[in-house]
PDB file of C-alpha atoms in Angstrom:
ATOM      1  CA  MET A 115       4.053 -24.668  10.785  1.00 47.00           C
ATOM      2  CA  LYS A 116       0.602 -24.837  12.326  1.00 45.00           C
ATOM      3  CA  PHE A 117      -0.049 -21.283  11.142  1.00 45.00           C
ATOM      4  CA  ILE A 118       0.577 -22.176   7.506  1.00 48.00           C
ATOM      5  CA  ALA A 119      -1.364 -25.432   7.669  1.00 46.00           C
ATOM      6  CA  SER A 120      -4.402 -23.751   9.189  1.00 49.00           C
ATOM      7  CA  LEU A 121      -4.130 -20.841   6.762  1.00 55.00           C
ATOM      8  CA  GLY A 122      -3.966 -23.189   3.783  1.00 51.00           C
ATOM      9  CA  LEU A 123      -7.094 -24.980   5.012  1.00 48.00           C
ATOM     10  CA  ALA A 124      -8.906 -21.701   5.619  1.00 52.00           C
ATOM     11  CA  LEU A 125      -7.992 -20.413   2.175  1.00 52.00           C
ATOM     12  CA  ALA A 126      -9.067 -23.657   0.551  1.00 50.00           C
ATOM     13  CA  LEU A 127     -12.447 -23.501   2.279  1.00 50.00           C
ATOM     14  CA  THR A 128     -13.107 -19.823   1.641  1.00 50.00           C
ATOM     15  CA  LEU A 129     -11.526 -19.251  -1.749  1.00 48.00           C
ATOM     16  CA  GLY A 130     -12.322 -22.496  -3.518  1.00 46.00           C
ATOM     17  CA  PRO A 131     -10.635 -25.734  -4.556  1.00 46.00           C
ATOM     18  CA  ALA A 132      -7.003 -25.763  -5.581  1.00 42.00           C
ATOM     19  CA  ALA A 133      -6.135 -26.491  -9.164  1.00 44.00           C
ATOM     20  CA  ALA A 134      -4.129 -29.651  -9.893  1.00 47.00           C
ATOM     21  CA  GLN A 135      -1.467 -27.925 -11.991  1.00 85.00           C
ATOM     22  CA  GLN A 136       0.769 -25.343 -10.373  1.00 89.00           C
ATOM     23  CA  PRO A 137       2.429 -22.479 -12.235  1.00 95.00           C
ATOM     24  CA  LYS A 138       6.177 -22.514 -12.834  1.00 95.00           C
ATOM     25  CA  THR A 139       6.451 -18.863 -11.800  1.00 97.00           C
ATOM     26  CA  VAL A 140       4.598 -16.679  -9.311  1.00 98.00           C
ATOM     27  CA  ARG A 141       4.707 -12.925  -9.897  1.00 98.00           C
ATOM     28  CA  ILE A 142       4.526 -10.746  -6.787  1.00 98.00           C
ATOM     29  CA  THR A 143       5.083  -6.991  -6.910  1.00 97.00           C
ATOM     30  CA  TYR A 144       7.862  -5.400  -4.909  1.00 97.00           C
ATOM     31  CA  VAL A 145       6.875  -2.007  -3.496  1.00 94.00           C
ATOM     32  CA  THR A 146       9.154  -0.254  -1.009  1.00 93.00           C
ATOM     33  CA  ALA A 147       7.538   3.196  -0.758  1.00 85.00           C
ATOM     34  CA  PRO A 148       6.463   4.835   1.356  1.00 88.00           C
ATOM     35  CA  PHE A 149       8.052   2.654   4.081  1.00 92.00           C
ATOM     36  CA  ASN A 150       7.045  -0.937   3.441  1.00 96.00           C
ATOM     37  CA  MET A 151       9.421  -2.578   5.884  1.00 97.00           C
ATOM     38  CA  PRO A 152       7.970  -6.125   5.774  1.00 98.00           C
ATOM     39  CA  SER A 153       8.413  -6.233   1.993  1.00 98.00           C
ATOM     40  CA  ILE A 154      11.971  -4.957   2.225  1.00 98.00           C
ATOM     41  CA  VAL A 155      12.927  -7.482   4.897  1.00 98.00           C
ATOM     42  CA  MET A 156      11.158 -10.299   3.040  1.00 97.00           C
ATOM     43  CA  ARG A 157      13.178  -9.613  -0.086  1.00 96.00           C
ATOM     44  CA  GLN A 158      16.547  -8.997   1.534  1.00 97.00           C
ATOM     45  CA  LYS A 159      16.322 -12.143   3.688  1.00 98.00           C
ATOM     46  CA  GLY A 160      15.103 -14.331   0.804  1.00 97.00           C
ATOM     47  CA  PHE A 161      11.948 -15.429   2.623  1.00 98.00           C
ATOM     48  CA  LEU A 162       9.789 -15.470  -0.535  1.00 96.00           C
ATOM     49  CA  GLU A 163      12.213 -17.632  -2.465  1.00 96.00           C
ATOM     50  CA  ASP A 164      12.457 -20.030   0.475  1.00 97.00           C
ATOM     51  CA  ALA A 165       8.665 -20.307   0.795  1.00 97.00           C
ATOM     52  CA  PHE A 166       8.135 -21.166  -2.865  1.00 97.00           C
ATOM     53  CA  ALA A 167      11.235 -23.334  -3.326  1.00 96.00           C
ATOM     54  CA  LYS A 168       9.467 -26.355  -1.818  1.00 93.00           C
ATOM     55  CA  PHE A 169       6.956 -26.146  -4.663  1.00 95.00           C
ATOM     56  CA  GLY A 170       9.684 -25.831  -7.282  1.00 96.00           C
ATOM     57  CA  ILE A 171       8.280 -22.424  -8.196  1.00 97.00           C
ATOM     58  CA  LYS A 172      10.331 -19.389  -9.192  1.00 97.00           C
ATOM     59  CA  VAL A 173       9.362 -15.992  -7.771  1.00 97.00           C
ATOM     60  CA  GLU A 174       9.447 -12.892  -9.950  1.00 97.00           C
ATOM     61  CA  SER A 175       9.176  -9.529  -8.186  1.00 96.00           C
ATOM     62  CA  PRO A 176       8.427  -6.721 -10.650  1.00 96.00           C
ATOM     63  CA  VAL A 177       8.748  -3.231  -9.207  1.00 95.00           C
ATOM     64  CA  ILE A 178       5.382  -1.599  -9.848  1.00 91.00           C
ATOM     65  CA  THR A 179       4.802   1.272  -7.450  1.00 83.00           C
ATOM     66  CA  SER A 180       1.572   2.699  -8.872  1.00 84.00           C
ATOM     67  CA  GLY A 181      -1.623   1.174  -7.485  1.00 87.00           C
ATOM     68  CA  ALA A 182      -3.364   1.755 -10.797  1.00 88.00           C
ATOM     69  CA  GLN A 183      -0.580  -0.028 -12.674  1.00 91.00           C
ATOM     70  CA  GLN A 184      -0.667  -2.932 -10.238  1.00 95.00           C
ATOM     71  CA  THR A 185      -4.402  -3.428 -10.720  1.00 95.00           C
ATOM     72  CA  GLN A 186      -3.989  -3.126 -14.492  1.00 96.00           C
ATOM     73  CA  ALA A 187      -1.349  -5.845 -14.317  1.00 97.00           C
ATOM     74  CA  ILE A 188      -3.705  -8.025 -12.282  1.00 97.00           C
ATOM     75  CA  ALA A 189      -6.438  -7.474 -14.864  1.00 97.00           C
ATOM     76  CA  ALA A 190      -4.032  -8.506 -17.619  1.00 97.00           C
ATOM     77  CA  GLY A 191      -2.914 -11.607 -15.712  1.00 95.00           C
ATOM     78  CA  GLU A 192       0.637 -10.246 -15.543  1.00 97.00           C
ATOM     79  CA  ILE A 193       0.942 -10.443 -11.749  1.00 97.00           C
ATOM     80  CA  ASP A 194      -0.560 -12.797  -9.189  1.00 98.00           C
ATOM     81  CA  ILE A 195      -0.193 -10.828  -5.956  1.00 98.00           C
ATOM     82  CA  ALA A 196      -0.095  -7.057  -5.460  1.00 98.00           C
ATOM     83  CA  SER A 197       1.948  -7.019  -2.273  1.00 97.00           C
ATOM     84  CA  VAL A 198       1.147  -3.423  -1.288  1.00 96.00           C
ATOM     85  CA  LEU A 199      -1.974  -1.844  -2.729  1.00 94.00           C
ATOM     86  CA  GLY A 200      -3.775   1.291  -1.619  1.00 90.00           C
ATOM     87  CA  GLY A 201      -7.314   0.621  -0.491  1.00 92.00           C
ATOM     88  CA  THR A 202      -8.622   3.241  -2.913  1.00 90.00           C
ATOM     89  CA  SER A 203      -6.817   1.558  -5.815  1.00 91.00           C
ATOM     90  CA  ALA A 204      -8.313  -1.812  -4.884  1.00 95.00           C
ATOM     91  CA  ILE A 205     -11.815  -0.352  -4.658  1.00 96.00           C
ATOM     92  CA  LEU A 206     -11.558   1.505  -7.966  1.00 94.00           C
ATOM     93  CA  ALA A 207     -10.243  -1.594  -9.717  1.00 95.00           C
ATOM     94  CA  ARG A 208     -12.929  -3.912  -8.359  1.00 97.00           C
ATOM     95  CA  ALA A 209     -15.645  -1.359  -9.093  1.00 97.00           C
ATOM     96  CA  ASN A 210     -14.415  -1.255 -12.688  1.00 96.00           C
ATOM     97  CA  GLY A 211     -14.543  -5.012 -13.114  1.00 96.00           C
ATOM     98  CA  VAL A 212     -11.008  -6.115 -12.241  1.00 97.00           C
ATOM     99  CA  ASP A 213     -11.272  -9.591 -10.747  1.00 93.00           C
ATOM    100  CA  LEU A 214      -9.155  -9.140  -7.633  1.00 96.00           C
ATOM    101  CA  LYS A 215      -9.596  -9.917  -3.980  1.00 97.00           C
ATOM    102  CA  VAL A 216      -8.140  -8.252  -0.909  1.00 98.00           C
ATOM    103  CA  VAL A 217      -6.516 -11.163   0.926  1.00 98.00           C
ATOM    104  CA  ALA A 218      -5.000  -9.255   3.863  1.00 98.00           C
ATOM    105  CA  ALA A 219      -4.276  -5.859   5.294  1.00 98.00           C
ATOM    106  CA  TYR A 220      -0.768  -4.551   4.741  1.00 97.00           C
ATOM    107  CA  ALA A 221      -0.596  -1.450   6.914  1.00 96.00           C
ATOM    108  CA  ARG A 222      -2.561   1.329   8.567  1.00 94.00           C
ATOM    109  CA  SER A 223      -0.724   4.647   8.642  1.00 90.00           C
ATOM    110  CA  PRO A 224      -2.699   7.926   8.569  1.00 89.00           C
ATOM    111  CA  LYS A 225       0.259   9.768  10.116  1.00 90.00           C
ATOM    112  CA  ALA A 226       2.559   8.697   7.278  1.00 92.00           C
ATOM    113  CA  TYR A 227       0.905  10.699   4.467  1.00 94.00           C
ATOM    114  CA  PHE A 228       1.565  14.411   4.022  1.00 97.00           C
ATOM    115  CA  LEU A 229       0.992  17.537   1.998  1.00 98.00           C
ATOM    116  CA  MET A 230       4.507  18.964   1.810  1.00 98.00           C
ATOM    117  CA  THR A 231       5.721  22.379   0.720  1.00 98.00           C
ATOM    118  CA  ARG A 232       8.971  24.372   0.743  1.00 97.00           C
ATOM    119  CA  ALA A 233       9.948  26.788   3.499  1.00 96.00           C
ATOM    120  CA  ASP A 234       8.661  29.664   1.359  1.00 95.00           C
ATOM    121  CA  GLY A 235       5.484  27.829   0.330  1.00 96.00           C
ATOM    122  CA  PRO A 236       1.880  28.105   1.485  1.00 96.00           C
ATOM    123  CA  THR A 237       1.442  28.275   5.249  1.00 95.00           C
ATOM    124  CA  LYS A 238      -2.057  26.812   5.541  1.00 95.00           C
ATOM    125  CA  ILE A 239      -4.446  24.640   3.547  1.00 96.00           C
ATOM    126  CA  ALA A 240      -6.710  27.587   2.732  1.00 95.00           C
ATOM    127  CA  ASP A 241      -3.772  29.101   0.787  1.00 96.00           C
ATOM    128  CA  LEU A 242      -3.812  26.235  -1.740  1.00 97.00           C
ATOM    129  CA  LYS A 243      -6.398  27.843  -4.034  1.00 97.00           C
ATOM    130  CA  GLY A 244      -4.805  28.345  -7.433  1.00 97.00           C
ATOM    131  CA  LYS A 245      -1.605  26.516  -6.489  1.00 98.00           C
ATOM    132  CA  LYS A 246       0.190  23.753  -8.400  1.00 98.00           C
ATOM    133  CA  ILE A 247       0.075  20.447  -6.532  1.00 98.00           C
ATOM    134  CA  ALA A 248       1.854  17.264  -7.642  1.00 98.00           C
ATOM    135  CA  GLY A 249       1.283  13.681  -6.602  1.00 95.00           C
ATOM    136  CA  PRO A 250      -0.024  10.272  -7.694  1.00 88.00           C
ATOM    137  CA  LYS A 251      -3.672  10.343  -8.698  1.00 84.00           C
ATOM    138  CA  GLY A 252      -6.086   7.592  -7.703  1.00 73.00           C
ATOM    139  CA  THR A 253      -4.219   6.893  -4.463  1.00 80.00           C
ATOM    140  CA  VAL A 254      -4.495   7.499  -0.733  1.00 84.00           C
ATOM    141  CA  LEU A 255      -2.489  10.691  -1.268  1.00 90.00           C
ATOM    142  CA  ASN A 256      -5.070  11.814  -3.822  1.00 89.00           C
ATOM    143  CA  GLN A 257      -7.732  11.196  -1.182  1.00 87.00           C
ATOM    144  CA  LEU A 258      -5.743  13.138   1.418  1.00 93.00           C
ATOM    145  CA  LEU A 259      -5.531  16.135  -0.913  1.00 95.00           C
ATOM    146  CA  VAL A 260      -9.267  16.072  -1.608  1.00 92.00           C
ATOM    147  CA  SER A 261     -10.043  15.740   2.117  1.00 92.00           C
ATOM    148  CA  ALA A 262      -7.708  18.575   3.046  1.00 96.00           C
ATOM    149  CA  LEU A 263      -9.218  20.839   0.399  1.00 96.00           C
ATOM    150  CA  ALA A 264     -12.732  19.908   1.481  1.00 92.00           C
ATOM    151  CA  SER A 265     -11.891  20.952   5.038  1.00 94.00           C
ATOM    152  CA  GLN A 266     -11.541  24.480   3.636  1.00 96.00           C
ATOM    153  CA  LYS A 267     -14.551  24.181   1.289  1.00 95.00           C
ATOM    154  CA  LEU A 268     -12.251  23.816  -1.712  1.00 95.00           C
ATOM    155  CA  THR A 269     -12.151  21.115  -4.409  1.00 92.00           C
ATOM    156  CA  LEU A 270      -9.641  19.818  -6.956  1.00 93.00           C
ATOM    157  CA  ASN A 271     -11.125  22.336  -9.382  1.00 94.00           C
ATOM    158  CA  ASP A 272      -9.612  25.066  -7.207  1.00 97.00           C
ATOM    159  CA  VAL A 273      -6.039  23.845  -7.737  1.00 98.00           C
ATOM    160  CA  GLU A 274      -3.821  22.698 -10.585  1.00 98.00           C
ATOM    161  CA  TYR A 275      -3.368  19.001  -9.791  1.00 97.00           C
ATOM    162  CA  ILE A 276      -0.545  17.294 -11.696  1.00 97.00           C
ATOM    163  CA  ASN A 277      -0.211  13.498 -11.753  1.00 93.00           C
ATOM    164  CA  MET A 278       3.325  12.436 -10.733  1.00 94.00           C
ATOM    165  CA  ASP A 279       4.830   9.510  -8.857  1.00 90.00           C
ATOM    166  CA  LEU A 280       6.441  10.213  -5.485  1.00 91.00           C
ATOM    167  CA  PRO A 281      10.074  10.800  -6.586  1.00 92.00           C
ATOM    168  CA  ALA A 282       8.978  13.057  -9.442  1.00 96.00           C
ATOM    169  CA  ALA A 283       6.608  15.032  -7.198  1.00 97.00           C
ATOM    170  CA  ARG A 284       9.347  15.479  -4.597  1.00 97.00           C
ATOM    171  CA  ALA A 285      11.825  16.652  -7.252  1.00 98.00           C
ATOM    172  CA  ALA A 286       9.297  19.068  -8.762  1.00 98.00           C
ATOM    173  CA  LEU A 287       8.598  20.554  -5.339  1.00 98.00           C
ATOM    174  CA  LEU A 288      12.260  21.046  -4.452  1.00 98.00           C
ATOM    175  CA  ALA A 289      12.939  22.533  -7.910  1.00 98.00           C
ATOM    176  CA  GLY A 290      10.193  25.107  -7.411  1.00 97.00           C
ATOM    177  CA  GLN A 291       8.090  23.739 -10.261  1.00 98.00           C
ATOM    178  CA  VAL A 292       5.089  23.081  -8.006  1.00 98.00           C
ATOM    179  CA  ASP A 293       3.902  24.619  -4.760  1.00 98.00           C
ATOM    180  CA  VAL A 294       2.908  21.453  -2.914  1.00 98.00           C
ATOM    181  CA  ALA A 295       3.546  17.729  -3.245  1.00 98.00           C
ATOM    182  CA  THR A 296       1.585  14.860  -1.721  1.00 97.00           C
ATOM    183  CA  LEU A 297       4.297  12.645  -0.249  1.00 96.00           C
ATOM    184  CA  ALA A 298       4.995   9.829   2.170  1.00 92.00           C
ATOM    185  CA  GLY A 299       7.905   7.891   3.622  1.00 87.00           C
ATOM    186  CA  ALA A 300      11.470   8.676   2.612  1.00 88.00           C
ATOM    187  CA  ASP A 301      10.336  11.439   0.251  1.00 93.00           C
ATOM    188  CA  VAL A 302       8.953  13.367   3.236  1.00 94.00           C
ATOM    189  CA  VAL A 303      12.289  13.025   5.033  1.00 92.00           C
ATOM    190  CA  VAL A 304      14.182  14.348   1.995  1.00 93.00           C
ATOM    191  CA  VAL A 305      11.933  17.415   1.765  1.00 97.00           C
ATOM    192  CA  GLU A 306      12.239  18.101   5.504  1.00 95.00           C
ATOM    193  CA  LYS A 307      16.033  17.884   5.326  1.00 94.00           C
ATOM    194  CA  ALA A 308      15.938  20.372   2.442  1.00 96.00           C
ATOM    195  CA  GLY A 309      14.084  22.841   4.660  1.00 97.00           C
ATOM    196  CA  GLY A 310      10.562  21.926   3.602  1.00 97.00           C
ATOM    197  CA  LYS A 311       7.574  21.589   5.906  1.00 97.00           C
ATOM    198  CA  ALA A 312       4.309  19.711   6.253  1.00 96.00           C
ATOM    199  CA  LEU A 313       1.022  21.516   5.771  1.00 97.00           C
ATOM    200  CA  THR A 314      -0.848  18.536   7.188  1.00 97.00           C
ATOM    201  CA  SER A 315      -0.658  14.804   7.659  1.00 95.00           C
ATOM    202  CA  GLY A 316      -3.509  12.386   7.074  1.00 94.00           C
ATOM    203  CA  GLU A 317      -4.351  12.207  10.775  1.00 93.00           C
ATOM    204  CA  GLY A 318      -7.939  13.315  11.279  1.00 92.00           C
ATOM    205  CA  LEU A 319      -8.538  13.533   7.527  1.00 93.00           C
ATOM    206  CA  ILE A 320      -8.204   9.948   6.249  1.00 90.00           C
ATOM    207  CA  LYS A 321      -8.024   6.425   7.672  1.00 87.00           C
ATOM    208  CA  PRO A 322      -5.952   4.670   5.023  1.00 86.00           C
ATOM    209  CA  THR A 323      -5.609   0.911   4.931  1.00 91.00           C
ATOM    210  CA  THR A 324      -3.113  -0.460   2.437  1.00 93.00           C
ATOM    211  CA  VAL A 325      -3.893  -4.044   1.502  1.00 97.00           C
ATOM    212  CA  ILE A 326      -2.512  -7.144  -0.145  1.00 98.00           C
ATOM    213  CA  GLY A 327      -4.448  -8.021  -3.282  1.00 98.00           C
ATOM    214  CA  ALA A 328      -4.477 -11.119  -5.458  1.00 98.00           C
ATOM    215  CA  ARG A 329      -5.933 -12.206  -8.755  1.00 97.00           C
ATOM    216  CA  SER A 330      -9.140 -14.005  -7.833  1.00 96.00           C
ATOM    217  CA  ALA A 331      -8.290 -16.906 -10.152  1.00 95.00           C
ATOM    218  CA  PHE A 332      -4.885 -17.320  -8.517  1.00 96.00           C
ATOM    219  CA  ALA A 333      -6.372 -17.203  -5.021  1.00 95.00           C
ATOM    220  CA  ASP A 334      -9.166 -19.615  -5.945  1.00 94.00           C
ATOM    221  CA  GLN A 335      -6.974 -22.162  -7.703  1.00 95.00           C
ATOM    222  CA  HIS A 336      -3.829 -22.011  -5.553  1.00 96.00           C
ATOM    223  CA  PRO A 337      -4.641 -21.432  -1.873  1.00 95.00           C
ATOM    224  CA  GLU A 338      -1.505 -23.338  -0.920  1.00 96.00           C
ATOM    225  CA  LEU A 339       0.603 -20.812  -2.851  1.00 97.00           C
ATOM    226  CA  LEU A 340      -1.182 -17.912  -1.213  1.00 97.00           C
ATOM    227  CA  ALA A 341      -0.409 -19.584   2.113  1.00 96.00           C
ATOM    228  CA  ALA A 342       3.256 -19.795   1.045  1.00 97.00           C
ATOM    229  CA  TYR A 343       3.248 -16.064   0.430  1.00 98.00           C
ATOM    230  CA  PHE A 344       1.900 -15.424   3.915  1.00 97.00           C
ATOM    231  CA  GLU A 345       4.504 -17.788   5.351  1.00 97.00           C
ATOM    232  CA  ALA A 346       7.163 -15.449   3.952  1.00 98.00           C
ATOM    233  CA  HIS A 347       5.308 -12.336   5.074  1.00 98.00           C
ATOM    234  CA  LYS A 348       4.926 -13.685   8.609  1.00 97.00           C
ATOM    235  CA  LYS A 349       8.643 -14.566   8.720  1.00 98.00           C
ATOM    236  CA  ALA A 350       9.402 -10.939   7.848  1.00 98.00           C
ATOM    237  CA  LEU A 351       7.145  -9.657  10.632  1.00 98.00           C
ATOM    238  CA  ASP A 352       8.680 -12.102  13.099  1.00 98.00           C
ATOM    239  CA  PHE A 353      12.185 -11.046  12.055  1.00 98.00           C
ATOM    240  CA  MET A 354      11.240  -7.379  12.591  1.00 98.00           C
ATOM    241  CA  ALA A 355       9.957  -8.192  16.075  1.00 97.00           C
ATOM    242  CA  LYS A 356      12.935 -10.310  17.131  1.00 98.00           C
ATOM    243  CA  ASN A 357      15.702  -8.373  15.355  1.00 98.00           C
ATOM    244  CA  PRO A 358      14.476  -4.760  15.305  1.00 97.00           C
ATOM    245  CA  GLU A 359      17.867  -3.092  14.872  1.00 97.00           C
ATOM    246  CA  GLU A 360      18.945  -5.334  12.004  1.00 98.00           C
ATOM    247  CA  ALA A 361      15.548  -4.884  10.362  1.00 98.00           C
ATOM    248  CA  LEU A 362      15.871  -1.109  10.665  1.00 97.00           C
ATOM    249  CA  GLU A 363      19.351  -1.235   9.130  1.00 98.00           C
ATOM    250  CA  ILE A 364      18.026  -3.289   6.205  1.00 98.00           C
ATOM    251  CA  ALA A 365      15.122  -0.895   5.616  1.00 97.00           C
ATOM    252  CA  ALA A 366      17.285   2.206   6.045  1.00 96.00           C
ATOM    253  CA  LYS A 367      19.788   0.987   3.457  1.00 96.00           C
ATOM    254  CA  GLU A 368      17.037   0.170   0.941  1.00 95.00           C
ATOM    255  CA  GLN A 369      15.307   3.518   1.488  1.00 92.00           C
ATOM    256  CA  LYS A 370      18.576   5.491   1.607  1.00 92.00           C
ATOM    257  CA  LEU A 371      17.738   6.789   5.073  1.00 92.00           C
ATOM    258  CA  SER A 372      19.657   6.970   8.319  1.00 95.00           C
ATOM    259  CA  VAL A 373      18.713   4.329  10.850  1.00 96.00           C
ATOM    260  CA  GLU A 374      17.228   7.039  13.068  1.00 95.00           C
ATOM    261  CA  ASP A 375      15.064   8.345  10.210  1.00 94.00           C
ATOM    262  CA  ALA A 376      13.968   4.778   9.521  1.00 94.00           C
ATOM    263  CA  ARG A 377      13.113   4.350  13.202  1.00 95.00           C
ATOM    264  CA  ALA A 378      10.941   7.481  13.084  1.00 93.00           C
ATOM    265  CA  GLN A 379       9.140   6.185  10.000  1.00 93.00           C
ATOM    266  CA  MET A 380       8.551   2.772  11.567  1.00 94.00           C
ATOM    267  CA  LYS A 381       6.574   4.356  14.416  1.00 92.00           C
ATOM    268  CA  LEU A 382       3.964   5.598  11.942  1.00 92.00           C
ATOM    269  CA  TYR A 383       2.842   2.122  10.816  1.00 94.00           C
ATOM    270  CA  ASP A 384       0.723  -0.771  12.045  1.00 95.00           C
ATOM    271  CA  PHE A 385       1.669  -3.801   9.935  1.00 97.00           C
ATOM    272  CA  THR A 386      -0.912  -6.242  11.354  1.00 96.00           C
ATOM    273  CA  THR A 387      -2.153  -8.360   8.430  1.00 97.00           C
ATOM    274  CA  THR A 388      -5.490  -9.563   9.815  1.00 97.00           C
ATOM    275  CA  MET A 389      -8.370  -7.578   8.350  1.00 97.00           C
ATOM    276  CA  THR A 390     -10.841  -6.266  10.923  1.00 96.00           C
ATOM    277  CA  GLU A 391     -14.368  -4.955  10.821  1.00 96.00           C
ATOM    278  CA  ASP A 392     -12.877  -1.504  11.362  1.00 94.00           C
ATOM    279  CA  ASP A 393     -10.754  -1.966   8.222  1.00 95.00           C
ATOM    280  CA  ALA A 394     -13.841  -2.954   6.240  1.00 96.00           C
ATOM    281  CA  ALA A 395     -15.687   0.063   7.620  1.00 94.00           C
ATOM    282  CA  ASN A 396     -12.789   2.350   6.697  1.00 93.00           C
ATOM    283  CA  LEU A 397     -12.715   0.978   3.142  1.00 95.00           C
ATOM    284  CA  THR A 398     -16.480   1.446   2.905  1.00 95.00           C
ATOM    285  CA  ALA A 399     -16.057   5.041   4.104  1.00 90.00           C
ATOM    286  CA  ASP A 400     -13.252   5.518   1.560  1.00 89.00           C
ATOM    287  CA  GLN A 401     -15.598   4.406  -1.203  1.00 93.00           C
ATOM    288  CA  ALA A 402     -18.337   6.747  -0.016  1.00 91.00           C
ATOM    289  CA  PHE A 403     -15.812   9.577  -0.037  1.00 84.00           C
ATOM    290  CA  MET A 404     -14.682   8.720  -3.577  1.00 86.00           C
ATOM    291  CA  VAL A 405     -18.284   8.743  -4.773  1.00 90.00           C
ATOM    292  CA  GLU A 406     -18.935  12.098  -3.112  1.00 84.00           C
ATOM    293  CA  ALA A 407     -15.719  13.553  -4.528  1.00 78.00           C
ATOM    294  CA  GLY A 408     -16.524  12.368  -8.057  1.00 83.00           C
ATOM    295  CA  MET A 409     -13.670   9.848  -8.132  1.00 84.00           C
ATOM    296  CA  LEU A 410     -16.091   6.934  -8.573  1.00 91.00           C
ATOM    297  CA  PRO A 411     -19.594   6.948 -10.144  1.00 95.00           C
ATOM    298  CA  LYS A 412     -22.236   6.023  -7.586  1.00 96.00           C
ATOM    299  CA  ALA A 413     -23.622   3.388  -9.941  1.00 97.00           C
ATOM    300  CA  LYS A 414     -20.306   1.508  -9.765  1.00 97.00           C
ATOM    301  CA  ALA A 415     -20.066   1.389  -5.963  1.00 97.00           C
ATOM    302  CA  ILE A 416     -19.553  -2.126  -4.595  1.00 98.00           C
ATOM    303  CA  ASP A 417     -20.308  -4.046  -1.418  1.00 97.00           C
ATOM    304  CA  ILE A 418     -16.833  -3.959   0.123  1.00 98.00           C
ATOM    305  CA  LYS A 419     -17.110  -7.127   2.224  1.00 96.00           C
ATOM    306  CA  ALA A 420     -19.023  -9.191  -0.316  1.00 96.00           C
ATOM    307  CA  SER A 421     -17.200  -8.135  -3.478  1.00 97.00           C
ATOM    308  CA  LEU A 422     -13.706  -7.090  -2.441  1.00 98.00           C
ATOM    309  CA  ILE A 423     -12.454  -8.747   0.761  1.00 98.00           C
ATOM    310  CA  ALA A 424     -11.800 -12.494   0.842  1.00 97.00           C
ATOM    311  CA  PRO A 425     -13.306 -14.068   4.001  1.00 96.00           C
ATOM    312  CA  SER A 426      -9.900 -15.603   4.759  1.00 95.00           C
ATOM    313  CA  ALA A 427      -8.472 -12.087   5.247  1.00 97.00           C
ATOM    314  CA  PHE A 428     -10.355 -11.878   8.547  1.00 97.00           C
ATOM    315  CA  ALA A 429      -8.918 -15.237   9.710  1.00 93.00           C
ATOM    316  CA  LEU A 430      -5.184 -14.550   9.362  1.00 90.00           C
ATOM    317  CA  LYS A 431      -3.161 -14.977  12.538  1.00 79.00           C
TER     318      LYS A 431
END
């Protein structure tokens, strides 16, 4: 493929020379939530295994849904590619010394993130003062909560914020253990079908860019393997474009949704992988927000383009 050949050359030029010895195994996280359709299709169609088979390399796909846990695994050398990583998680990790690079965008989806409550829950954001709110800390959903509170001149100190992953937060909300949950994807659909409602989405409050991250050493030493990963990712995107109904059926089955619910979720996402100047600006704005909100010390702030984003991320086609 011309795409893969040119990508391999671009990666080699921008990320450094390839090492002579290749690993026997490449470890790439598998993250389905909130609605990561390219990853689901890539796995179900075997595109990753096919891409690495020509190198004689086995692919391991650990399920690590937390951005913080993914970046910890990168820092420990336990994974090579974080296939879906929140921009805030990538920034926090790099600012704290984790040697990772953003090698592509994964998705842009402000309309896909929500503050959800039950039918008898709060009716407006201003009512959140003193309420129990569950969701994953250090994530885009964390940022959405802070932004929503700030719109009403409230802070996290005005609520009881409980760290939970998405399924746990959804369950706690439906069980009446918390008043609000920060949710996305299939978890939003489940709450809506149980009679719940959205207080707000991320539209107008955040501009989230989820990214694909890699260990810098892996990217530097094995640009041809990074190119193999993007070969599989591009095959998934092409399959989605050419076989939309089959792709929706695959994603719906994995997410335990109806095809129609999957179709509604799909409309909320832009899965273009090429990083843009707007993406870099959004990540820079995200960092500024985290500093202002006390999520990141100002002294640790980084130059997003120079320190975090690989130049090759802007050259993907």
